[in-house]
Coordinates of C-alpha atoms in Angstrom, one line a residue:
Chain T
X797 CA 39.0 33.2 42.9
X798 CA 37.6 30.0 40.9
X799 CA 33.7 29.3 43.1
X800 CA 34.4 25.7 44.6
X801 CA 31.1 23.6 43.3
X802 CA 31.6 20.3 46.2
X803 CA 29.5 21.8 49.1
X804 CA 32.2 20.1 51.1
X805 CA 34.4 23.4 51.6
X806 CA 36.8 21.6 53.9
X807 CA 37.9 18.3 51.7
X808 CA 40.3 20.0 49.5
X809 CA 42.5 17.4 48.6
X810 CA 40.0 16.2 46.0
X811 CA 40.3 12.4 47.1
X812 CA 38.5 10.9 43.9
X813 CA 35.7 7.9 45.3
X814 CA 37.4 4.9 43.2
X815 CA 34.9 2.1 44.1
X816 CA 31.2 1.2 42.7
X817 CA 29.2 0.3 39.8
X818 CA 29.0 4.3 39.3
X819 CA 32.3 5.8 40.2
X820 CA 33.0 5.6 36.2
X821 CA 30.3 8.1 36.1
X822 CA 31.5 9.8 38.7
X823 CA 33.7 13.2 36.3
X824 CA 31.1 15.9 35.5
X825 CA 32.0 15.6 32.1
X826 CA 31.8 12.6 31.5
X827 CA 28.4 11.9 32.5
X828 CA 27.5 15.6 30.5
X829 CA 28.1 13.4 27.7
X830 CA 26.5 10.2 28.9
X831 CA 22.9 12.0 29.9
X832 CA 23.3 14.1 26.4
X833 CA 23.7 10.7 24.1
X834 CA 21.4 9.0 26.3
X835 CA 18.7 12.4 25.6
X836 CA 19.3 12.4 21.4
X837 CA 18.7 8.4 22.0
X838 CA 15.9 9.3 22.8
X839 CA 15.0 12.3 20.2
X840 CA 15.6 9.7 17.8
X841 CA 13.4 6.1 19.1
X842 CA 9.9 8.1 16.8
X843 CA 11.8 7.8 13.7
X844 CA 12.6 3.8 13.5
X845 CA 10.3 2.8 15.8
X846 CA 6.3 1.3 14.8
X847 CA 3.5 3.0 16.1
X848 CA 3.2 -0.1 19.2
X849 CA 7.3 0.9 20.0
X850 CA 5.9 4.3 20.5
X851 CA 2.9 3.5 22.8
X852 CA 5.6 1.2 25.3
X853 CA 8.2 3.6 25.2
X854 CA 5.4 6.9 25.8
X855 CA 4.3 4.8 28.5
X856 CA 7.6 4.0 29.9
X857 CA 8.5 7.9 30.1
X858 CA 4.8 8.6 31.7
X859 CA 5.8 5.6 34.6
X860 CA 9.8 7.3 35.1
X861 CA 8.3 11.0 36.2
X862 CA 5.5 8.7 38.3
X863 CA 8.2 6.6 40.1
X864 CA 10.8 10.5 40.5
X865 CA 8.1 11.5 41.9
X866 CA 7.4 8.7 44.5
X867 CA 11.3 8.9 44.6
X868 CA 10.5 11.6 46.9
X869 CA 8.0 10.6 49.6
X870 CA 10.0 7.0 49.8
X871 CA 13.3 7.4 48.1
X872 CA 14.1 10.6 49.3
X873 CA 12.1 11.1 52.8
X874 CA 12.1 7.0 53.6
X875 CA 8.6 7.7 53.7
X876 CA 6.7 4.6 52.5
X877 CA 3.3 5.3 50.3
X878 CA 0.8 2.8 49.2
X879 CA -1.3 4.9 47.3
X880 CA 1.2 7.5 45.4
X881 CA -2.0 6.4 42.1
X882 CA -4.3 8.9 44.5
X883 CA -2.2 11.8 43.6
X884 CA -2.0 10.4 38.8
X885 CA -6.3 10.1 40.0
X886 CA -6.7 13.6 41.2
X887 CA -4.5 15.5 38.4
X888 CA -5.9 12.7 35.7
X889 CA -8.8 13.8 36.7
X890 CA -8.9 17.5 38.1
X891 CA -7.9 17.4 34.2
X892 CA -10.7 15.4 33.3
X893 CA -13.9 17.4 35.6
X894 CA -12.5 20.7 33.8
X895 CA -12.0 20.0 30.7
X896 CA -14.7 17.9 29.5
X897 CA -17.4 19.4 31.5
X898 CA -16.4 22.7 32.5
X899 CA -14.9 23.5 29.5
X900 CA -11.8 24.6 31.0
X901 CA -8.4 24.9 28.4
X902 CA -6.3 21.6 28.5
X903 CA -3.5 24.0 29.7
X904 CA -4.8 26.5 32.4
X905 CA -5.7 22.9 33.8
X906 CA -2.8 21.5 34.6
X907 CA -2.2 24.6 37.1
X908 CA -5.1 24.0 38.9
X909 CA -4.0 19.7 39.2
X910 CA -1.0 21.4 40.7
X911 CA -2.6 23.3 43.8
X912 CA -5.4 19.8 44.2
X913 CA -2.7 17.4 44.0
X914 CA -0.3 19.4 46.3
X915 CA -3.4 19.9 48.5
X916 CA -4.4 16.2 48.3
X917 CA -0.4 15.8 49.3
X918 CA -0.8 18.1 52.3
X919 CA -3.4 15.9 53.9
X920 CA -2.6 12.8 53.3
X921 CA 1.5 13.9 54.3
X922 CA -0.5 16.1 57.6
X923 CA -2.4 13.4 59.9
X924 CA 0.5 10.2 58.8
X925 CA 3.5 12.6 59.9
X926 CA 3.8 10.7 63.6
X927 CA 3.3 6.9 62.4
X928 CA 5.9 5.3 61.0
X929 CA 6.4 2.0 58.1
X930 CA 3.6 0.0 58.8
X931 CA 1.4 2.5 60.4
X932 CA 2.2 4.6 57.5
X933 CA 1.9 2.7 55.2
X934 CA -1.9 1.6 55.9
X935 CA -2.7 4.5 56.1
X936 CA -1.7 5.3 52.4
X937 CA -3.3 2.3 51.4
X938 CA -6.7 3.5 52.8
X939 CA -5.8 6.9 51.3
X940 CA -5.8 5.5 47.6
X941 CA -8.9 3.2 48.2
X942 CA -10.9 6.2 50.1
X943 CA -9.9 8.7 46.9
X944 CA -10.3 6.0 43.9
X945 CA -14.2 5.0 45.8
X946 CA -14.9 8.7 46.1
X947 CA -14.1 9.3 42.0
X948 CA -15.8 5.5 41.2
X949 CA -19.0 7.4 43.1
X950 CA -19.4 11.3 43.2
X951 CA -21.5 12.2 39.7
X952 CA -18.8 15.1 38.7
X953 CA -16.0 12.0 38.0
X954 CA -18.6 9.8 35.9
X955 CA -18.9 7.2 38.6
X956 CA -18.0 3.6 37.7
X957 CA -18.0 4.9 33.9
X958 CA -15.2 7.4 34.3
X959 CA -15.0 10.3 32.0
X960 CA -15.0 10.5 28.2
X961 CA -14.7 13.3 26.0
X962 CA -11.7 15.3 27.9
X963 CA -9.8 17.7 25.6
X964 CA -7.2 16.8 23.8
X965 CA -4.4 19.9 24.2
X966 CA -2.7 21.8 21.1
X967 CA 0.4 24.4 20.9
X968 CA -0.1 27.1 18.9
X969 CA -2.9 25.8 16.9
X970 CA -1.0 22.3 16.6
X971 CA -3.0 19.8 18.0
X972 CA -1.2 17.3 19.8
X973 CA -3.7 14.0 19.4
X974 CA -0.8 11.4 17.3
X975 CA 1.6 9.4 19.6
X976 CA 4.4 11.0 18.0
X977 CA 3.7 14.7 19.5
X978 CA 2.3 12.6 23.1
X979 CA 5.7 10.4 22.8
X980 CA 7.0 13.8 22.8
X981 CA 5.8 15.0 25.9
X982 CA 6.0 12.1 28.1
X983 CA 9.9 12.4 27.0
X984 CA 9.9 16.4 28.5
X985 CA 7.8 16.1 30.5
X986 CA 10.6 12.6 32.0
X987 CA 13.7 15.2 31.4
X988 CA 11.9 18.0 33.7
X989 CA 11.3 15.3 36.4
X990 CA 14.6 14.0 36.3
X991 CA 16.4 17.8 36.5
X992 CA 13.9 18.4 39.6
X993 CA 14.8 15.3 41.3
X994 CA 18.6 16.0 40.8
X995 CA 18.2 19.9 41.7
X996 CA 15.8 19.1 44.7
X997 CA 18.1 15.9 46.0
X998 CA 21.3 18.0 45.8
X999 CA 19.3 20.9 47.7
X1000 CA 18.8 21.6 51.6
X1001 CA 15.8 20.4 50.7
X1002 CA 17.5 17.5 49.5
X1003 CA 20.0 17.2 52.5
X1004 CA 17.1 17.6 55.2
X1005 CA 15.3 14.7 53.4
X1006 CA 18.4 12.2 53.3
X1007 CA 18.7 12.9 57.2
X1008 CA 15.4 12.8 58.3
X1009 CA 15.3 9.5 56.3
X1010 CA 18.7 8.0 58.6
X1011 CA 17.5 9.7 62.1
X1012 CA 14.6 11.4 62.7
X1013 CA 15.2 12.7 66.3
X1014 CA 19.2 13.8 65.7
X1015 CA 17.7 15.3 62.7
X1016 CA 16.0 17.4 64.8
X1017 CA 17.5 18.1 67.2
X1018 CA 20.5 19.8 65.0
X1019 CA 17.3 21.9 64.1
X1020 CA 15.9 20.3 61.4
X1021 CA 11.6 21.0 60.9
X1022 CA 11.0 17.1 60.8
X1023 CA 7.2 17.5 60.0
X1024 CA 8.1 20.6 57.4
X1025 CA 10.0 19.0 55.7
X1026 CA 8.1 15.7 55.2
X1027 CA 5.1 17.8 54.2
X1028 CA 7.4 19.3 51.4
X1029 CA 8.5 15.4 50.4
X1030 CA 4.6 13.9 50.3
X1031 CA 3.2 17.6 48.3
X1032 CA 6.4 17.7 46.0
X1033 CA 6.2 13.8 45.1
X1034 CA 1.7 14.9 44.9
X1035 CA 2.4 17.2 42.6
X1036 CA 4.6 15.0 40.3
X1037 CA 1.8 12.1 40.2
X1038 CA -0.5 15.2 39.3
X1039 CA 0.6 17.1 36.3
X1040 CA 1.6 13.3 35.3
X1041 CA -2.0 12.8 36.2
X1042 CA -3.4 15.9 33.4
X1043 CA -1.0 14.7 30.4
X1044 CA -1.9 11.1 31.0
X1045 CA -6.0 11.8 31.0
X1046 CA -4.8 14.4 27.4
X1047 CA -3.3 11.2 26.7
X1048 CA -6.0 8.9 27.4
X1049 CA -9.1 10.9 26.8
X1050 CA -10.5 9.1 28.7
X1051 CA -10.3 8.4 31.7
X1052 CA -12.2 6.0 34.9
X1053 CA -11.3 4.9 38.2
X1054 CA -10.5 1.3 37.3
X1055 CA -7.2 2.8 36.0
X1056 CA -5.9 3.9 39.7
X1057 CA -6.9 0.9 41.1
X1058 CA -4.3 0.2 44.0
X1059 CA -2.1 -2.0 41.8
X1060 CA -1.2 1.1 40.1
X1061 CA 0.4 2.4 43.0
X1062 CA 2.2 -1.3 43.9
X1063 CA 3.1 -1.2 40.6
X1064 CA 4.8 2.6 40.8
X1065 CA 6.1 1.2 43.5
X1066 CA 7.9 -0.8 42.3
X1067 CA 9.5 1.0 39.7
X1068 CA 11.2 2.1 42.9
X1069 CA 12.6 -0.1 44.4
X1070 CA 13.5 -2.4 41.7
X1071 CA 15.4 0.3 40.3
X1072 CA 17.1 1.6 43.4
X1073 CA 15.8 4.1 46.4
X1074 CA 16.8 7.3 45.8
X1075 CA 18.6 7.5 43.3
X1076 CA 17.4 8.4 39.6
X1077 CA 19.5 6.3 38.0
X1078 CA 18.0 3.7 39.7
X1079 CA 14.5 4.6 39.4
X1080 CA 14.1 5.3 35.9
X1081 CA 15.4 2.2 35.0
X1082 CA 12.9 0.6 37.3
X1083 CA 10.1 1.9 35.3
X1084 CA 11.4 1.1 32.3
X1085 CA 11.1 -3.0 34.0
X1086 CA 8.2 -1.7 35.2
X1087 CA 7.0 -1.3 31.3
X1088 CA 8.9 -3.7 29.2
X1089 CA 8.9 -6.8 31.1
X1090 CA 5.5 -7.1 30.2
X1091 CA 5.9 -6.6 26.6
X1092 CA 9.2 -8.7 25.8
X1093 CA 6.8 -11.8 27.7
X1094 CA 3.7 -10.5 26.1
X1095 CA 3.7 -14.0 24.0
X1096 CA 3.6 -16.1 26.9
X1097 CA 0.2 -14.7 27.4
X1098 CA -1.6 -14.6 30.8
X1099 CA 2.2 -16.4 32.4
X1100 CA 2.9 -12.8 31.4
X1101 CA 2.4 -11.4 35.0
X1102 CA 4.1 -14.8 36.1
X1103 CA 7.3 -14.7 34.1
X1104 CA 7.3 -11.0 35.4
X1105 CA 6.8 -12.0 39.1
X1106 CA 10.1 -14.4 39.1
X1107 CA 12.4 -12.5 37.7
X1108 CA 11.2 -10.1 39.4
X1109 CA 12.3 -11.7 42.8
X1110 CA 15.6 -13.4 41.5
X1111 CA 16.6 -9.4 40.7
X1112 CA 15.4 -8.8 44.6
X1113 CA 17.4 -11.9 45.7
X1114 CA 20.5 -10.7 43.8
X1115 CA 20.0 -7.2 44.3
X1116 CA 18.7 -6.9 47.6
X1117 CA 19.6 -2.5 47.6
X1118 CA 18.1 -2.0 43.5
X1119 CA 19.5 -3.4 40.0
X1120 CA 21.7 0.8 40.6
X1121 CA 22.7 0.5 44.2
X1122 CA 24.1 3.4 45.9
X1123 CA 27.9 3.9 45.7
X1124 CA 29.9 2.4 48.1
X1125 CA 32.2 4.1 49.9
Chain N
X1118 CA 27.3 34.8 90.3
X1119 CA 26.7 34.1 86.9
X1120 CA 23.5 34.4 85.0
X1121 CA 21.0 31.7 85.1
X1122 CA 20.7 29.9 81.3
X1123 CA 18.1 27.2 82.4
X1124 CA 15.6 27.1 84.5
X1125 CA 13.4 23.3 84.6
X1126 CA 10.4 24.9 86.7
X1127 CA 8.2 22.2 88.0
X1128 CA 8.4 20.6 84.8
X1129 CA 6.5 16.7 84.5
X1130 CA 6.2 15.0 81.2
X1131 CA 4.2 12.0 80.9
X1132 CA 4.6 8.9 78.3
X1133 CA 1.3 7.3 77.4
X1134 CA 0.3 6.4 81.1
X1135 CA 3.3 6.0 82.6
X1136 CA 4.5 9.4 84.9
X1137 CA 8.1 10.0 83.6
X1138 CA 9.0 13.3 85.5
X1139 CA 6.9 14.3 88.6
X1140 CA 7.6 17.8 89.4
X1141 CA 11.9 18.9 88.7
X1142 CA 12.6 21.5 89.6
X1143 CA 16.7 23.1 89.2
X1144 CA 19.0 25.7 87.6
X1145 CA 22.1 25.6 85.3
X1146 CA 24.0 29.0 85.8
X1147 CA 26.1 29.9 82.7
X1148 CA 30.1 28.2 82.5
X1149 CA 28.6 25.8 84.7
X1150 CA 29.3 22.4 84.3
X1151 CA 26.1 20.2 85.9
X1152 CA 25.5 17.0 86.6
X1153 CA 22.0 15.0 85.8
X1154 CA 23.2 11.3 87.5
X1155 CA 20.7 8.9 88.7
X1156 CA 19.9 4.4 88.0
X1157 CA 18.3 3.2 84.5
X1158 CA 15.0 4.6 84.0
X1159 CA 15.2 7.3 86.6
X1160 CA 13.9 10.1 83.6
X1161 CA 17.8 11.6 82.8
X1162 CA 17.3 11.2 79.4
X1163 CA 13.6 12.2 79.6
X1164 CA 14.8 15.1 81.0
X1165 CA 17.0 16.2 78.4
X1166 CA 14.5 15.7 75.7
X1167 CA 11.8 18.0 77.0
X1168 CA 14.5 20.5 77.5
X1169 CA 15.4 20.1 73.1
X1170 CA 11.6 20.2 72.7
X1171 CA 11.5 16.2 71.5
X1172 CA 9.2 15.5 74.0
X1173 CA 6.5 17.5 75.2
X1174 CA 6.1 18.2 78.8
X1175 CA 2.9 18.1 80.4
X1176 CA 3.4 20.6 83.0
X1177 CA 5.9 23.2 84.5
X1178 CA 8.1 25.5 82.4
X1179 CA 12.1 25.4 80.8
X1180 CA 13.2 29.1 80.8
X1181 CA 16.1 29.5 78.2
X1182 CA 18.2 32.5 78.2
X1183 CA 15.3 34.2 79.9
X1184 CA 13.1 33.0 77.2
X1185 CA 10.2 30.3 78.0
X1186 CA 10.4 27.9 75.9
X1187 CA 8.3 24.8 77.1
X1188 CA 6.7 24.9 73.0
X1189 CA 9.1 26.7 71.2
X1190 CA 9.6 23.3 68.8
X1191 CA 12.5 21.2 68.7
X1192 CA 14.2 23.3 65.2
X1193 CA 14.0 26.3 67.0
X1194 CA 15.2 25.4 70.1
X1195 CA 18.5 24.5 68.0
X1196 CA 18.6 28.0 66.8
X1197 CA 18.6 29.3 70.5
X1198 CA 22.5 27.6 70.6
X1199 CA 20.3 25.0 72.8
X1200 CA 22.4 21.9 71.3
X1201 CA 20.9 18.4 72.7
X1202 CA 23.3 15.4 72.4
X1203 CA 20.7 12.3 71.9
X1204 CA 22.1 9.3 73.7
X1205 CA 23.7 6.3 72.1
X1206 CA 25.6 9.4 69.4
X1207 CA 23.0 9.1 66.0
X1208 CA 25.5 9.6 64.0
X1209 CA 24.2 9.3 59.8
X1210 CA 25.9 5.5 59.4
X1211 CA 26.8 5.5 55.5
X1212 CA 27.7 9.3 55.4
X1213 CA 31.2 10.4 55.5
X1214 CA 32.6 12.8 58.4
X1215 CA 32.2 15.4 56.7
X1216 CA 28.5 15.1 55.7
X1217 CA 27.8 14.3 59.3
X1218 CA 29.6 17.6 60.6
X1219 CA 27.4 19.9 58.1
X1220 CA 24.4 18.4 59.6
X1221 CA 25.8 20.2 62.1
X1222 CA 25.6 23.7 60.3
X1223 CA 22.0 22.9 58.9
X1224 CA 21.4 25.9 60.2
X1225 CA 24.0 28.2 58.8
X1226 CA 24.1 29.6 55.1
X1227 CA 27.6 31.7 55.5
X1228 CA 30.2 28.8 54.2
X1229 CA 33.3 30.9 55.4
X1230 CA 31.6 30.6 59.1
X1231 CA 31.0 26.8 58.0
X1232 CA 34.6 25.8 57.2
X1233 CA 35.8 28.4 60.5
X1234 CA 34.1 26.0 63.0
X1235 CA 34.4 22.9 61.3
X1236 CA 38.4 23.4 61.4
X1237 CA 37.8 24.1 64.8
X1238 CA 35.6 20.2 65.6
X1239 CA 38.4 19.1 63.7
X1240 CA 41.4 20.8 65.6
X1241 CA 39.7 19.4 69.1
X1242 CA 38.9 15.7 67.3
X1243 CA 42.1 15.8 65.1
X1244 CA 41.0 12.1 64.9
X1245 CA 37.8 13.4 62.9
X1246 CA 40.0 14.8 60.7
X1247 CA 41.9 11.8 60.0
X1248 CA 39.3 9.9 58.4
X1249 CA 36.9 12.7 57.2
X1250 CA 36.0 11.0 53.6
X1251 CA 35.3 8.2 55.5
X1252 CA 31.7 6.3 55.8
X1253 CA 30.9 7.7 60.0
X1254 CA 30.1 3.4 60.4
X1255 CA 33.3 2.5 60.8
X1256 CA 34.1 4.3 63.9
X1257 CA 34.9 2.8 66.8
X1258 CA 32.2 3.8 69.9
X1259 CA 35.3 6.7 71.2
X1260 CA 35.1 8.3 67.9
X1261 CA 31.1 7.8 66.5
X1262 CA 30.7 9.8 69.9
X1263 CA 33.2 12.7 69.7
X1264 CA 31.2 13.1 66.3
X1265 CA 29.1 13.6 67.5
X1266 CA 29.8 16.0 69.8
X1267 CA 31.9 17.6 66.9
X1268 CA 28.6 17.7 65.1
X1269 CA 27.0 19.1 68.1
X1270 CA 30.1 22.0 68.0
X1271 CA 29.5 23.0 64.5
X1272 CA 25.9 25.0 66.0
X1273 CA 28.2 26.5 67.9
X1274 CA 26.2 26.1 71.5
X1275 CA 26.2 27.8 74.5
X1276 CA 23.9 24.8 75.8
X1277 CA 25.3 21.1 75.3
X1278 CA 22.9 18.6 76.3
X1279 CA 25.4 15.2 76.2
X1280 CA 23.4 12.6 77.3
X1281 CA 25.7 9.7 78.4
X1282 CA 28.7 10.3 76.9
X1283 CA 31.1 7.1 78.1
X1284 CA 28.3 5.2 77.4
X1285 CA 30.3 1.9 76.4
X1286 CA 33.6 3.6 76.9
X1287 CA 36.3 1.8 77.1
X1288 CA 37.7 3.7 80.8
X1289 CA 40.8 5.7 78.5
X1290 CA 38.1 6.8 76.0
X1291 CA 35.9 8.2 78.7
X1292 CA 38.9 10.0 80.2
X1293 CA 39.0 11.1 76.7
X1294 CA 35.5 12.5 76.2
X1295 CA 35.3 13.9 80.2
X1296 CA 39.0 15.7 79.1
X1297 CA 37.5 17.4 75.6
X1298 CA 34.0 18.3 77.7
X1299 CA 35.9 20.6 80.0
X1300 CA 37.5 21.5 77.4
X1301 CA 34.6 22.8 75.7
X1302 CA 33.7 24.4 78.8
X1303 CA 36.3 26.3 79.7
X1304 CA 36.1 27.9 76.5
X1305 CA 32.4 29.1 77.1
X1306 CA 29.9 26.1 76.3
X1307 CA 28.2 25.7 79.3
X1308 CA 27.1 21.9 80.0
X1309 CA 24.5 20.1 80.8
X1310 CA 25.4 16.9 81.8
X1311 CA 23.2 13.0 81.3
X1312 CA 25.4 9.9 83.5
X1313 CA 24.8 7.1 84.8
X1314 CA 29.2 7.1 85.8
X1315 CA 28.8 9.4 89.2
X1316 CA 32.3 9.4 90.2
X1317 CA 33.2 10.6 86.5
X1318 CA 30.6 12.9 85.6
X1319 CA 31.2 14.5 89.8
X1320 CA 34.5 14.7 89.4
X1321 CA 34.1 17.8 86.6
X1322 CA 30.4 18.9 87.1
X1323 CA 30.4 22.4 89.4
X1324 CA 26.7 20.9 91.2
X1325 CA 25.4 17.6 91.1
X1326 CA 20.7 16.6 90.9
X1327 CA 20.1 13.1 91.7
X1328 CA 17.0 11.7 89.9
X1329 CA 14.7 9.3 91.0
X1330 CA 11.8 7.5 89.3
X1331 CA 11.1 11.0 88.2
X1332 CA 12.5 13.5 90.7
X1333 CA 14.8 15.0 92.0
X1334 CA 16.2 13.2 95.5
X1335 CA 19.6 15.1 96.1
X1336 CA 20.4 18.5 94.5
X1337 CA 24.3 20.1 95.8
X1338 CA 27.6 21.0 94.9
X1339 CA 29.5 18.1 92.9
X1340 CA 32.4 18.5 95.7
X1341 CA 30.1 17.5 98.9
X1342 CA 28.3 15.1 96.4
X1343 CA 31.4 13.1 95.8
X1344 CA 32.4 13.4 99.0
X1345 CA 29.2 11.6 100.6
X1346 CA 29.7 7.9 100.8
X1347 CA 26.3 7.6 102.0
X1348 CA 24.7 9.0 98.6
X1349 CA 27.3 8.0 96.5
X1350 CA 26.3 4.4 97.7
X1351 CA 23.0 4.6 98.1
X1352 CA 22.2 6.5 94.2
X1353 CA 25.3 5.7 92.4
X1354 CA 26.6 3.2 92.4
X1355 CA 30.6 1.7 94.2

């Protein structure tokens, strides 16, 4: 009568998974409680924080979305992508061009950006399906640069100086203009991204990604459409980046090609790897580390990137699987 | 005579410039165990990979239950009940045995049927049931082979392509695996068995084909092949 939520239908022994750092998170109730507490804390940050703190935290939520998007490609499907900033650029420029040059309402640009970035994901995914590791990294890197250079050289994208005067979005006549508004917008996006990631991870597609990541041949021999599964990863990952880009453009009201440099792609990838590939909490922690470290070390001036790099090396030496490693069975 | 389930007609494949299969033809009849023998690099695994669609053949035809599947994508071939158990087991380490088996039923939507099939696999391989919640990385070679076969059984196969199931196993385990192959065959699964261990394979098989550098050089009744000393010496070793 009671439907089992457990997909492993044969395992009726109900064995607890004792070990692992995340073992204590196992009971569903406990986990829900922790998530609610975290969400509530995030909600109340604007009440106690100054504008600087809000700006930093907004940035954190923004990178959470980007890192979760890249995590689908890198963490779930196991495809290295060094050009992820390209999708973020596609979203940002779609919104930028449509609002500033054609006067389209911001909200209407989102579905367009979703389509355009999905197409971009398809374009990069299609030809690279047969490539693995290093080769894939090179091609995606090239793709990222191509998108940036196109943005730099076209007239419609404003060339090297970029686009300015991007319309601020409004909800029911209320214009989103202050940092606190964007804080909530990006918090909402981050929560949405977590939810979508979680559902994807536990879907049929999520399992197919896992199998393809572990062994393509065996997965294919068992009836998984390798090509479709990989393309889905690129397309869905691209949509995450594209949507984040839309809101980024709206928040900044100005974008330029230099925002989408190779360094940006590396930074996002860093967040994914640093926190722990394929794990949502890990990726969130990675995004936090990415944004907060340079802020914490701001007093060091130009030395801070050096310190940041050293801290990352130490983390990778002592936690090669990321800050939040996979549970061991 | 029973129906032909698989018919390979003048199949050729290339790996770049290397001509891996030079036009081989053979048939497998329903309910049979057919052994594909030969030394390293003769083209045995290539034949299986071409049949299951993991590689594209350059010319020739593969017909399965009357349908031409030469150009059918691998994941669609699986749906037709033609399952390939790849060389080296290719189990998913880091996942439990149950999770590995679930992959086998990936194309299946019906949970009750999945459970029924899994129970059946656990009945054939009691050792897998005992270790079902364990990480498959900790299984022995023989157990990994059983898991790979069990996983393919989850798809409810009609024709099973087994690539070197005895590889790297102790003689006792080889016997055990072969017993299981026989049992699956008795349950109605047709089997195309690739082996280097010709003696073992010919004991089970109805028919045997010997491959050498991409061509079938000998074909015949398994009994005849087994008894022909010169053949055994020349092509099968020992």
